[in-house]
Short mmCIF file of C-alpha atoms in Angstrom, two decimals:
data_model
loop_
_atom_site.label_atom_id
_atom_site.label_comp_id
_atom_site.label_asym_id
_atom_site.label_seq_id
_atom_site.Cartn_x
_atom_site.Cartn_y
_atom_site.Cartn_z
CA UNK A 1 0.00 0.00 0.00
CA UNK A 2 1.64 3.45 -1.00
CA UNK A 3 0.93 5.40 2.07
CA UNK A 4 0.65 8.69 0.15
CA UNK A 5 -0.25 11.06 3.58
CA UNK A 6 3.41 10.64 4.95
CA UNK A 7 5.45 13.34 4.93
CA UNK A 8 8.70 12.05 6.58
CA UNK A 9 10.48 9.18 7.89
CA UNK A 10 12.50 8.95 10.55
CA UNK A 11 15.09 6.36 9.90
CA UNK A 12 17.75 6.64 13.25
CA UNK A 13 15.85 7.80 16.07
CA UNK A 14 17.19 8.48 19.11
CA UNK A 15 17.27 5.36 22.32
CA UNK A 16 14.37 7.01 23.82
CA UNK A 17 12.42 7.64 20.69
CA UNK A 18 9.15 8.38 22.49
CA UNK A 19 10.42 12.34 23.19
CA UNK A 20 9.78 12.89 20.00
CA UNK A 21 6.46 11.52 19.36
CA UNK A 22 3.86 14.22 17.94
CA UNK A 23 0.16 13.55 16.72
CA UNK A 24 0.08 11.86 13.70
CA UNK A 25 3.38 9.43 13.83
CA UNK A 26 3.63 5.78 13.96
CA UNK A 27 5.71 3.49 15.46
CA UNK A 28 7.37 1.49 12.15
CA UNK A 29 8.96 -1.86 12.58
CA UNK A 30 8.01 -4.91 10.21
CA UNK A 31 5.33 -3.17 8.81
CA UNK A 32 3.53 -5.50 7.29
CA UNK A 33 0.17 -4.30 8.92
CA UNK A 34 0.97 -0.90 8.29
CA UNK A 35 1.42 -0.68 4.61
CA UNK A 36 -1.24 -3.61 3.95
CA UNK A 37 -4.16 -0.55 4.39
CA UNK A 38 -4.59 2.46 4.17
CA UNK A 39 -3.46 5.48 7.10
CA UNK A 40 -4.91 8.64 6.20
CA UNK A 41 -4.06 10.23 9.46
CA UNK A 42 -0.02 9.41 9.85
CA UNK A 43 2.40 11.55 8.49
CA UNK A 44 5.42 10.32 9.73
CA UNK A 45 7.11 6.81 10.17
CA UNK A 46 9.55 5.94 13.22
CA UNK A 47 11.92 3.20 12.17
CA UNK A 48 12.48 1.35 15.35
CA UNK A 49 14.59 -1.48 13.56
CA UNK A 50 17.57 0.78 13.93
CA UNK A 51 17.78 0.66 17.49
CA UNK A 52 19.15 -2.72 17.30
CA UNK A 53 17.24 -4.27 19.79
CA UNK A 54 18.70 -7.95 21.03
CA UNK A 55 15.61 -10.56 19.77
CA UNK A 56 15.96 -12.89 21.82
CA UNK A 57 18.17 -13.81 25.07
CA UNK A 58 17.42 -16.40 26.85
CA UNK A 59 19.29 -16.91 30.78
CA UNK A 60 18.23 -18.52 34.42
CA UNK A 61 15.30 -16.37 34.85
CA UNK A 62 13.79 -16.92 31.46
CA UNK A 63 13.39 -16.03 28.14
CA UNK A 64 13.87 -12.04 26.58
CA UNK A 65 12.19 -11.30 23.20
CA UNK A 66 13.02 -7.83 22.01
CA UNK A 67 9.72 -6.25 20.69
CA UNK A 68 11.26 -5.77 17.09
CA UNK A 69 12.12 -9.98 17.19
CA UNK A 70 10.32 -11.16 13.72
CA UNK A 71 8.36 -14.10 13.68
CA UNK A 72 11.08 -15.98 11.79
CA UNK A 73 13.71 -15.50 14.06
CA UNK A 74 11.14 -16.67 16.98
CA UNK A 75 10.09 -19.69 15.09
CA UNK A 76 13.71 -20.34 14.55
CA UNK A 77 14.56 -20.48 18.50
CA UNK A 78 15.34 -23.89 19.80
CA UNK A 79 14.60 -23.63 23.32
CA UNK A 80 16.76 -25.41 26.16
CA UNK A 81 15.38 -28.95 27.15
CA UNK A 82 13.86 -28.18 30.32
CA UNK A 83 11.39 -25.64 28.65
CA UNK A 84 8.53 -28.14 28.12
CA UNK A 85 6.40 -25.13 27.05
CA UNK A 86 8.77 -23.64 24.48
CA UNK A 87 7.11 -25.98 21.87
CA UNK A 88 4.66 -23.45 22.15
CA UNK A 89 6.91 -20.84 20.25
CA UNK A 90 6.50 -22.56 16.65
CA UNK A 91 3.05 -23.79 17.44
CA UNK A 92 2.02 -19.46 17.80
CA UNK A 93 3.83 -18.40 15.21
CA UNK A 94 2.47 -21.36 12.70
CA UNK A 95 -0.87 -19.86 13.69
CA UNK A 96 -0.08 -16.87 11.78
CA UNK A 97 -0.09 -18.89 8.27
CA UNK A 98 2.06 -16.41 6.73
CA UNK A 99 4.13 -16.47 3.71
CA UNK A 100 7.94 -17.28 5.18
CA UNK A 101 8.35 -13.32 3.28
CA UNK A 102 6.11 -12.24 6.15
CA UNK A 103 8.09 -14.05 8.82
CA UNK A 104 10.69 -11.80 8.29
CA UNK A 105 8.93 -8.61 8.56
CA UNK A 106 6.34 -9.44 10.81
CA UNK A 107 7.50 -8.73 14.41
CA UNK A 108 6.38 -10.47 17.70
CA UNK A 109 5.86 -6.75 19.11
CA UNK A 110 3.82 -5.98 16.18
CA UNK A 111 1.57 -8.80 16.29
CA UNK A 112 1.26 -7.96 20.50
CA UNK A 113 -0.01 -3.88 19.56
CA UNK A 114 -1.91 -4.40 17.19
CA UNK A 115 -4.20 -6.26 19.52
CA UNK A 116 -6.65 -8.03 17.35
CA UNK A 117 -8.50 -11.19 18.95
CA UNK A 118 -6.36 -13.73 16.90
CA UNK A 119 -3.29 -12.30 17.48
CA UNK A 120 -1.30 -15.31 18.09
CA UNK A 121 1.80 -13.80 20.23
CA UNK A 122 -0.55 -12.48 22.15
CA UNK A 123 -2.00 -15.85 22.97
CA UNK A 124 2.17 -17.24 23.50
CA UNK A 125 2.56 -14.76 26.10
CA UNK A 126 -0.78 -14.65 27.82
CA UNK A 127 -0.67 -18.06 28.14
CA UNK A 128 3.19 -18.01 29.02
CA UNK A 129 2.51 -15.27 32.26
CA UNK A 130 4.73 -12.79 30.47
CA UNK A 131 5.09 -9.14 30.87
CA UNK A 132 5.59 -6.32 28.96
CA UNK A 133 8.02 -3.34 29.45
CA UNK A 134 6.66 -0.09 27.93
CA UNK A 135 8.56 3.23 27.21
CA UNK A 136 6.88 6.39 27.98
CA UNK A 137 7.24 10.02 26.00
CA UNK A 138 8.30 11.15 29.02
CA UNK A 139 11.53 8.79 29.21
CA UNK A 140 9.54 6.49 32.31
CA UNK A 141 9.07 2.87 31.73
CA UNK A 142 6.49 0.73 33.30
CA UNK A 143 5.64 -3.30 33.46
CA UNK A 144 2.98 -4.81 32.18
CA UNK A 145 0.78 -8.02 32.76
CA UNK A 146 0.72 -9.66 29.35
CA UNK A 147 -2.95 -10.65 29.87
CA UNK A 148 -3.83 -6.40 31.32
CA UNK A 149 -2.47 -5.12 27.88
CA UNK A 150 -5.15 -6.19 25.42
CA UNK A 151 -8.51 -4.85 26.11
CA UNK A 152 -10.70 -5.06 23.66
CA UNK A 153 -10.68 -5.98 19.86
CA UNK A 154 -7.93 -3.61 18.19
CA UNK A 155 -7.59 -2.12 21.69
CA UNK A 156 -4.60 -1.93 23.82
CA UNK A 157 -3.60 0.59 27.36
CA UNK A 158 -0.48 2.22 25.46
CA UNK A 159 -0.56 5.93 25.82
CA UNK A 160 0.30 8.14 22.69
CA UNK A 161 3.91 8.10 22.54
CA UNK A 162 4.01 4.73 24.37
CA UNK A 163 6.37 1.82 22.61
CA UNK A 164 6.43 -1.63 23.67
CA UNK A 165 10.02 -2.57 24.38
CA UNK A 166 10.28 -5.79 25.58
CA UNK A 167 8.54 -9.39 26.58
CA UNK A 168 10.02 -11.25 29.67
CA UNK A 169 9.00 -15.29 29.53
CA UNK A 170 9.34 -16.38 33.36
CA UNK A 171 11.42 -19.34 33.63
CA UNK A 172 8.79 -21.12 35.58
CA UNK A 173 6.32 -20.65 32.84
CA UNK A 174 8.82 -22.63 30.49
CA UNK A 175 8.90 -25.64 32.55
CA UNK A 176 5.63 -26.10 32.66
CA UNK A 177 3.16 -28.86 31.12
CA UNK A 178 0.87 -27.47 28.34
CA UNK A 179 -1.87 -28.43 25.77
CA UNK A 180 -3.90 -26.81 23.65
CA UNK A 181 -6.34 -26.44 21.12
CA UNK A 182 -6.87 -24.32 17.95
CA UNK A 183 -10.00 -24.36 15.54
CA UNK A 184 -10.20 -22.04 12.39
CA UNK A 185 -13.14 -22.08 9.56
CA UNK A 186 -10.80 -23.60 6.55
CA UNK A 187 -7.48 -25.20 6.85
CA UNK A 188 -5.82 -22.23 6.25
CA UNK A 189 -8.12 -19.69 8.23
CA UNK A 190 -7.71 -17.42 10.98
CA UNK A 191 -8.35 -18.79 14.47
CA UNK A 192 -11.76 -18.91 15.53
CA UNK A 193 -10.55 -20.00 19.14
CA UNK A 194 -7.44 -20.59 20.19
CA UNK A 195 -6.41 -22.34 23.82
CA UNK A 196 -3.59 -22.91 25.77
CA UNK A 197 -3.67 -24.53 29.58
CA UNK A 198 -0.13 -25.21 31.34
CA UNK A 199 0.38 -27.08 34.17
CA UNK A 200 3.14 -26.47 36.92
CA UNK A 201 5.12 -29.56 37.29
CA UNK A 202 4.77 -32.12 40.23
CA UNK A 203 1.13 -30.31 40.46
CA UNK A 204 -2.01 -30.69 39.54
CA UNK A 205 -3.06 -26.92 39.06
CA UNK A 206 -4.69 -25.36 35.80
CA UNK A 207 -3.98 -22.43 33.69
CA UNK A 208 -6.38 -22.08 31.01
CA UNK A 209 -5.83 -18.71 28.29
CA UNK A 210 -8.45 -18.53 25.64
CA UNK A 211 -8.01 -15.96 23.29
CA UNK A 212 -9.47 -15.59 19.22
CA UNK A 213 -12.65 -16.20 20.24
CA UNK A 214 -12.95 -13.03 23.10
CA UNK A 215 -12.49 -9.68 22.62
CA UNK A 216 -9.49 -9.98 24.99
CA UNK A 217 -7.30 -12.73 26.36
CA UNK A 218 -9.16 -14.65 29.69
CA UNK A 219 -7.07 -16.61 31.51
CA UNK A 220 -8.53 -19.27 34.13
CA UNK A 221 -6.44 -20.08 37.03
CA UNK A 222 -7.04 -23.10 39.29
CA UNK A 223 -4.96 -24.50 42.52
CA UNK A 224 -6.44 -27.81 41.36
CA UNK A 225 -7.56 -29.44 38.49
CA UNK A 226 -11.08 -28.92 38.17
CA UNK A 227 -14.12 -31.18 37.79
CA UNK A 228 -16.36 -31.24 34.00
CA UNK A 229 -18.73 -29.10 35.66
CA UNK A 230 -16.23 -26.09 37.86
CA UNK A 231 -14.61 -26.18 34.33
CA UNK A 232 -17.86 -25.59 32.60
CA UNK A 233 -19.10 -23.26 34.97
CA UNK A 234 -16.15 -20.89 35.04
CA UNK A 235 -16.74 -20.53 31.09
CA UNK A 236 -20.02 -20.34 31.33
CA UNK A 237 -19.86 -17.23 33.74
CA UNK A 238 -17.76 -15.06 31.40
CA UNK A 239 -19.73 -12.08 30.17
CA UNK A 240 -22.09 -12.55 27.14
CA UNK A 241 -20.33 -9.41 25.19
CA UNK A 242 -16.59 -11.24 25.69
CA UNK A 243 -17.21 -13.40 22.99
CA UNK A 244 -16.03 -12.12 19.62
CA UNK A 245 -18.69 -12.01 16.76
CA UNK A 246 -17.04 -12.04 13.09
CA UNK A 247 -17.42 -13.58 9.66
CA UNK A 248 -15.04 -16.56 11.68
CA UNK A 249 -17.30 -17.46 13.88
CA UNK A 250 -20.39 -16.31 15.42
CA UNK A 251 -20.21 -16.02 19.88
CA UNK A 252 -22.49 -18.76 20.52
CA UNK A 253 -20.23 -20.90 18.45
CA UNK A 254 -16.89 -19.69 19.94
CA UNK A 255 -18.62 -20.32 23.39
CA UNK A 256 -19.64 -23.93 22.76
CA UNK A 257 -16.04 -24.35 21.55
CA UNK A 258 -14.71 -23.30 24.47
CA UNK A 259 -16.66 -25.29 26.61
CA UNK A 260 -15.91 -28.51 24.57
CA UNK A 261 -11.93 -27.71 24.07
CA UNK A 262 -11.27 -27.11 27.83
CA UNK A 263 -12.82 -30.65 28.93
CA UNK A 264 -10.54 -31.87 25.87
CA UNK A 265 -7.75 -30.06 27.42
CA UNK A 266 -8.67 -31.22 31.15
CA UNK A 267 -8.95 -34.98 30.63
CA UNK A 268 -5.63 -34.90 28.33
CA UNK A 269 -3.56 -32.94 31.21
CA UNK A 270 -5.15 -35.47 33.84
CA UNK A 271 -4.22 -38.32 31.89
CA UNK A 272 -0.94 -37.33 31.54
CA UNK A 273 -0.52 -34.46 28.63
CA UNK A 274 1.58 -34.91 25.67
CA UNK A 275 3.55 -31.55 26.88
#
């Protein structure tokens, strides 16, 4: 898409670009949201790909992923041994069903702002407990719960001038037990619903993160494993207006899903998981 309002592009910004923001900018890195429609109220591109953020370091506490880290690069990761749940990283970013040219643009920060329902990294790191480090204008930073940042479809709490800079993984996220569960429309379709539950090892708790078929990520937590029915009834309790309605999949439909994945995912983690 030619993007024929901008005016200017800033190609080396400063390490604190946020002082600079002004009304009408945008934050640029893989862009391949960005020039796939059109802007008619930007007029100026910020090129964060110079800054030469690290993608991805992993150490002891866990796992870094710089907000400009593309999708390849993530899919590319092999993740230590005792990270059970880091089979979770190409599962995500196969949910995208992107060409590989994509993959290389398309940034795991990217995917996280933008903050649509399907938006499968933000389903990794919902369902991974990570948070989010933000850069204010003002030169502040603050941390944020992955699952407090998206809140509602297209809708995220960044302030003007606010840049997601990093996503910290906990280590005790990684070694945990998973399974999950994605449904989309055609083979190749977006997600309709798309689940993840992890399990702390040597426990029997629950974490349950549906996401794709709300408006935002919900994430279930339980000190045990529930019964059929607790299970059902914790769905079944989540707002009416949660569920997303669009040409994917009507709420009623995502709801049922939900309802029938999550006893899937319950009896398979009871049995013994395959993660």
């Amino acid at each position: 898409m030619d993007l024929n309002t901008i005016t200017d592009i800033v190609r080396r910004p400063s390490d604190r670009p946020g002082a600079a923001w002004r009304n009408g900018d945008a934050w640029l890195a893989g862009g391949t949201w960005l020039f796939s429609t059109e802007q008619p109220d930007l007029r100026r591109l910020i090129d964060l790909t110079a800054l030469g953020w690290d993608s991805l370091v992993p150490s002891a506490d866990g796992l870094e992923i710089g907000a400009t880290c593309t999708i390849g690069e993530l899919n590319a990761f092999a993740p230590p041994s005792d990270w059970p749940a880091g089979a979770l990283f190409s599962t995500c970013c196969e949910a995208f069903l992107s060409s590989f040219k994509v993959w290389n643009a398309a940034t795991v920060g990217g995917n996280i702002c933008l903050s649509l329902p399907a938006g499968p990294m933000i389903t990794l790191t919902v369902a991974l407990e990570a948070t989010y480090t933000v850069w204010a204008a003002d030169g502040s930073e603050r941390t944020i719960d992955a699952v407090d940042f998206v809140i509602g479809d297209h809708r995220n709490v960044l302030a003007p001038g606010e840049i997601l800079r990093r996503v910290d993984i906990p280590v005790s996220a990684l070694r945990k037990r998973y399974a999950y569960r994605r449904f989309t429309l055609t083979r190749l379709g977006r997600s309709t619903l798309f689940m993840i539950a992890t399990q702390s090892p040597g426990t029997a708790d629950l974490m349950l993160t549906i996401t794709a078929g709300t408006t935002r990520p919900v994430r279930l937590a339980f000190d045990r494993m529930p019964g059929a029915e607790a299970l059902r009834q914790r769905i079944d309790a989540l707002p009416d207006d949660l569920w997303f309605s669009d040409p994917n999949g009507k709420p009623d439909h995502r709801h049922h899903l939900a309802g029938h994945f999550a006893e899937e995912i319950r009896v398979e983690l009871t049995e013994g998981g395959p993660g």
